[in-house]
Amino acid sequence: MKPYSSTPQPVTPERIERALDHVAKIIVARGDRGDAWLPLYDYLERALEQYQAKKNRLAEVRQRVTRSQGRTAKRSS
């Protein structure tokens, strides 16, 4: 087990995926009592979806800026 670090680690899709894998193993290992861990699993799934949605949205914003700069350059020619 890793020692506790006071430096927070960044949230990444890979870390969320590892956490989902870990919680899934706990749910399966606990059998009928595993359902107590479902809220955490659901939370992690939503966090991953939100992370991916944010990343996609930022990519759309960047594309808009690129298109806008292209239109501006054509007008000034």
CSV table of N, CA and C in Angstrom, one decimal:
chain,number,residue,atom,x,y,z
A,1,MET,N,0.8,-1.2,0.0
A,1,MET,CA,0.0,0.0,0.0
A,1,MET,C,0.9,1.2,0.0
A,2,LYS,N,0.5,2.2,-0.8
A,2,LYS,CA,1.3,3.5,-0.9
A,2,LYS,C,1.0,4.3,0.4
A,3,PRO,N,2.1,5.0,0.8
A,3,PRO,CA,1.9,5.9,2.0
A,3,PRO,C,1.0,7.1,1.5
A,4,TYR,N,0.3,7.7,2.5
A,4,TYR,CA,-0.5,8.8,2.2
A,4,TYR,C,0.3,10.0,1.7
A,5,SER,N,-0.1,10.7,0.7
A,5,SER,CA,0.6,11.8,0.2
A,5,SER,C,-0.3,13.1,0.4
A,6,SER,N,0.3,14.1,0.9
A,6,SER,CA,-0.5,15.4,1.1
A,6,SER,C,-0.6,16.1,-0.2
A,7,THR,N,0.1,15.7,-1.2
A,7,THR,CA,-0.1,16.3,-2.5
A,7,THR,C,-1.2,15.6,-3.3
A,8,PRO,N,-2.3,16.4,-3.6
A,8,PRO,CA,-3.4,15.7,-4.3
A,8,PRO,C,-3.0,15.3,-5.7
A,9,GLN,N,-3.5,14.2,-6.1
A,9,GLN,CA,-3.2,13.7,-7.4
A,9,GLN,C,-4.3,14.2,-8.4
A,10,PRO,N,-3.9,14.5,-9.6
A,10,PRO,CA,-4.9,15.0,-10.6
A,10,PRO,C,-5.9,13.9,-10.9
A,11,VAL,N,-7.1,14.3,-11.2
A,11,VAL,CA,-8.2,13.4,-11.6
A,11,VAL,C,-7.9,13.1,-13.1
A,12,THR,N,-7.8,11.9,-13.4
A,12,THR,CA,-7.6,11.5,-14.8
A,12,THR,C,-8.5,10.4,-15.2
A,13,PRO,N,-8.8,10.2,-16.5
A,13,PRO,CA,-9.7,9.0,-16.8
A,13,PRO,C,-9.1,7.7,-16.4
A,14,GLU,N,-7.8,7.6,-16.5
A,14,GLU,CA,-7.1,6.4,-16.1
A,14,GLU,C,-7.3,6.1,-14.6
A,15,ARG,N,-7.2,7.1,-13.8
A,15,ARG,CA,-7.4,6.9,-12.3
A,15,ARG,C,-8.9,6.5,-12.0
A,16,ILE,N,-9.8,7.1,-12.7
A,16,ILE,CA,-11.2,6.8,-12.5
A,16,ILE,C,-11.5,5.4,-13.0
A,17,GLU,N,-10.9,5.0,-14.1
A,17,GLU,CA,-11.1,3.6,-14.6
A,17,GLU,C,-10.5,2.6,-13.6
A,18,ARG,N,-9.4,2.9,-13.1
A,18,ARG,CA,-8.8,2.0,-12.1
A,18,ARG,C,-9.7,1.9,-10.8
A,19,ALA,N,-10.2,3.0,-10.4
A,19,ALA,CA,-11.1,3.0,-9.3
A,19,ALA,C,-12.4,2.2,-9.6
A,20,LEU,N,-12.9,2.3,-10.8
A,20,LEU,CA,-14.1,1.5,-11.2
A,20,LEU,C,-13.8,0.0,-11.2
A,21,ASP,N,-12.6,-0.3,-11.7
A,21,ASP,CA,-12.2,-1.7,-11.7
A,21,ASP,C,-12.1,-2.3,-10.2
A,22,HIS,N,-11.5,-1.5,-9.4
A,22,HIS,CA,-11.4,-1.9,-8.0
A,22,HIS,C,-12.7,-2.0,-7.3
A,23,VAL,N,-13.6,-1.1,-7.5
A,23,VAL,CA,-14.9,-1.1,-6.8
A,23,VAL,C,-15.7,-2.3,-7.4
A,24,ALA,N,-15.6,-2.5,-8.7
A,24,ALA,CA,-16.3,-3.7,-9.3
A,24,ALA,C,-15.9,-5.0,-8.7
A,25,LYS,N,-14.6,-5.1,-8.5
A,25,LYS,CA,-14.1,-6.3,-7.8
A,25,LYS,C,-14.6,-6.5,-6.4
A,26,ILE,N,-14.7,-5.4,-5.7
A,26,ILE,CA,-15.3,-5.4,-4.3
A,26,ILE,C,-16.8,-5.9,-4.4
A,27,ILE,N,-17.5,-5.3,-5.3
A,27,ILE,CA,-18.9,-5.6,-5.4
A,27,ILE,C,-19.1,-7.1,-5.7
A,28,VAL,N,-18.3,-7.6,-6.6
A,28,VAL,CA,-18.5,-9.1,-7.0
A,28,VAL,C,-18.0,-9.9,-5.8
A,29,ALA,N,-16.9,-9.6,-5.2
A,29,ALA,CA,-16.4,-10.4,-4.1
A,29,ALA,C,-17.4,-10.4,-2.9
A,30,ARG,N,-18.1,-9.4,-2.7
A,30,ARG,CA,-19.0,-9.3,-1.5
A,30,ARG,C,-20.4,-10.0,-1.8
A,31,GLY,N,-20.6,-10.5,-3.0
A,31,GLY,CA,-21.8,-11.2,-3.3
A,31,GLY,C,-23.1,-10.3,-3.1
A,32,ASP,N,-24.0,-10.9,-2.3
A,32,ASP,CA,-25.3,-10.2,-2.1
A,32,ASP,C,-25.1,-8.9,-1.3
A,33,ARG,N,-24.0,-8.7,-0.6
A,33,ARG,CA,-23.7,-7.5,0.2
A,33,ARG,C,-23.0,-6.5,-0.7
A,34,GLY,N,-22.6,-6.8,-1.9
A,34,GLY,CA,-21.9,-5.9,-2.8
A,34,GLY,C,-22.7,-4.7,-3.2
A,35,ASP,N,-24.0,-4.9,-3.2
A,35,ASP,CA,-24.9,-3.8,-3.7
A,35,ASP,C,-24.7,-2.5,-2.8
A,36,ALA,N,-24.1,-2.6,-1.6
A,36,ALA,CA,-23.9,-1.4,-0.8
A,36,ALA,C,-22.8,-0.5,-1.5
A,37,TRP,N,-22.0,-1.1,-2.4
A,37,TRP,CA,-21.0,-0.3,-3.0
A,37,TRP,C,-21.5,0.3,-4.4
A,38,LEU,N,-22.7,0.0,-4.8
A,38,LEU,CA,-23.2,0.5,-6.0
A,38,LEU,C,-23.2,2.0,-6.1
A,39,PRO,N,-23.6,2.7,-5.0
A,39,PRO,CA,-23.6,4.2,-5.2
A,39,PRO,C,-22.2,4.7,-5.5
A,40,LEU,N,-21.1,4.2,-4.9
A,40,LEU,CA,-19.8,4.6,-5.3
A,40,LEU,C,-19.5,4.3,-6.7
A,41,TYR,N,-19.8,3.1,-7.2
A,41,TYR,CA,-19.6,2.7,-8.6
A,41,TYR,C,-20.3,3.7,-9.5
A,42,ASP,N,-21.6,4.0,-9.2
A,42,ASP,CA,-22.4,4.9,-10.0
A,42,ASP,C,-21.7,6.3,-10.0
A,43,TYR,N,-21.2,6.8,-8.9
A,43,TYR,CA,-20.6,8.1,-8.8
A,43,TYR,C,-19.4,8.1,-9.7
A,44,LEU,N,-18.6,7.1,-9.6
A,44,LEU,CA,-17.4,7.0,-10.5
A,44,LEU,C,-17.7,7.0,-11.9
A,45,GLU,N,-18.7,6.3,-12.3
A,45,GLU,CA,-19.2,6.2,-13.7
A,45,GLU,C,-19.6,7.6,-14.2
A,46,ARG,N,-20.4,8.3,-13.3
A,46,ARG,CA,-20.8,9.7,-13.7
A,46,ARG,C,-19.5,10.6,-13.8
A,47,ALA,N,-18.6,10.4,-12.9
A,47,ALA,CA,-17.4,11.3,-12.9
A,47,ALA,C,-16.6,11.1,-14.2
A,48,LEU,N,-16.5,9.8,-14.7
A,48,LEU,CA,-15.9,9.5,-15.9
A,48,LEU,C,-16.6,10.1,-17.1
A,49,GLU,N,-17.9,10.0,-17.1
A,49,GLU,CA,-18.7,10.6,-18.2
A,49,GLU,C,-18.6,12.1,-18.2
A,50,GLN,N,-18.6,12.7,-17.0
A,50,GLN,CA,-18.5,14.2,-17.0
A,50,GLN,C,-17.1,14.6,-17.4
A,51,TYR,N,-16.1,13.9,-17.1
A,51,TYR,CA,-14.7,14.2,-17.5
A,51,TYR,C,-14.6,14.2,-19.0
A,52,GLN,N,-15.2,13.1,-19.6
A,52,GLN,CA,-15.1,12.9,-21.1
A,52,GLN,C,-16.0,14.0,-21.8
A,53,ALA,N,-17.1,14.3,-21.2
A,53,ALA,CA,-18.0,15.4,-21.8
A,53,ALA,C,-17.3,16.7,-21.7
A,54,LYS,N,-16.6,17.0,-20.7
A,54,LYS,CA,-15.9,18.3,-20.5
A,54,LYS,C,-14.8,18.3,-21.6
A,55,LYS,N,-14.0,17.2,-21.7
A,55,LYS,CA,-13.0,17.2,-22.7
A,55,LYS,C,-13.5,17.4,-24.1
A,56,ASN,N,-14.6,16.7,-24.4
A,56,ASN,CA,-15.2,16.9,-25.8
A,56,ASN,C,-15.7,18.3,-26.0
A,57,ARG,N,-16.3,18.9,-25.0
A,57,ARG,CA,-16.8,20.3,-25.1
A,57,ARG,C,-15.7,21.3,-25.3
A,58,LEU,N,-14.6,21.1,-24.6
A,58,LEU,CA,-13.4,22.0,-24.8
A,58,LEU,C,-12.9,21.8,-26.2
A,59,ALA,N,-12.9,20.6,-26.7
A,59,ALA,CA,-12.4,20.4,-28.1
A,59,ALA,C,-13.3,21.1,-29.1
A,60,GLU,N,-14.6,21.1,-28.9
A,60,GLU,CA,-15.6,21.8,-29.7
A,60,GLU,C,-15.3,23.3,-29.7
A,61,VAL,N,-15.0,23.8,-28.5
A,61,VAL,CA,-14.7,25.3,-28.3
A,61,VAL,C,-13.5,25.6,-29.1
A,62,ARG,N,-12.4,24.8,-29.0
A,62,ARG,CA,-11.2,25.1,-29.7
A,62,ARG,C,-11.4,25.1,-31.2
A,63,GLN,N,-12.3,24.1,-31.7
A,63,GLN,CA,-12.6,24.0,-33.1
A,63,GLN,C,-13.3,25.3,-33.6
A,64,ARG,N,-14.2,25.8,-32.8
A,64,ARG,CA,-14.9,27.0,-33.1
A,64,ARG,C,-13.9,28.2,-33.2
A,65,VAL,N,-13.0,28.3,-32.3
A,65,VAL,CA,-12.0,29.4,-32.4
A,65,VAL,C,-11.2,29.3,-33.7
A,66,THR,N,-10.8,28.1,-34.0
A,66,THR,CA,-10.0,27.8,-35.3
A,66,THR,C,-10.8,28.2,-36.5
A,67,ARG,N,-12.1,27.8,-36.5
A,67,ARG,CA,-13.0,28.2,-37.7
A,67,ARG,C,-13.2,29.7,-37.7
A,68,SER,N,-13.4,30.3,-36.6
A,68,SER,CA,-13.6,31.8,-36.5
A,68,SER,C,-12.3,32.5,-37.0
A,69,GLN,N,-11.2,32.1,-36.6
A,69,GLN,CA,-9.9,32.7,-37.1
A,69,GLN,C,-9.8,32.6,-38.6
A,70,GLY,N,-10.2,31.4,-39.1
A,70,GLY,CA,-10.1,31.2,-40.6
A,70,GLY,C,-11.1,32.2,-41.3
A,71,ARG,N,-12.3,32.4,-40.8
A,71,ARG,CA,-13.2,33.3,-41.4
A,71,ARG,C,-12.7,34.8,-41.3
A,72,THR,N,-12.1,35.1,-40.2
A,72,THR,CA,-11.6,36.5,-40.0
A,72,THR,C,-10.4,36.7,-41.0
A,73,ALA,N,-9.6,35.7,-41.2
A,73,ALA,CA,-8.4,35.9,-42.1
A,73,ALA,C,-8.9,36.0,-43.5
A,74,LYS,N,-10.0,35.3,-43.9
A,74,LYS,CA,-10.5,35.5,-45.3
A,74,LYS,C,-11.1,36.9,-45.5
A,75,ARG,N,-11.8,37.4,-44.4
A,75,ARG,CA,-12.4,38.7,-44.6
A,75,ARG,C,-11.3,39.8,-44.7
A,76,SER,N,-10.2,39.7,-44.1
A,76,SER,CA,-9.2,40.7,-44.1
A,76,SER,C,-8.3,40.7,-45.3
A,77,SER,N,-8.4,39.6,-46.2
A,77,SER,CA,-7.6,39.5,-47.4
A,77,SER,C,-8.1,40.3,-48.5
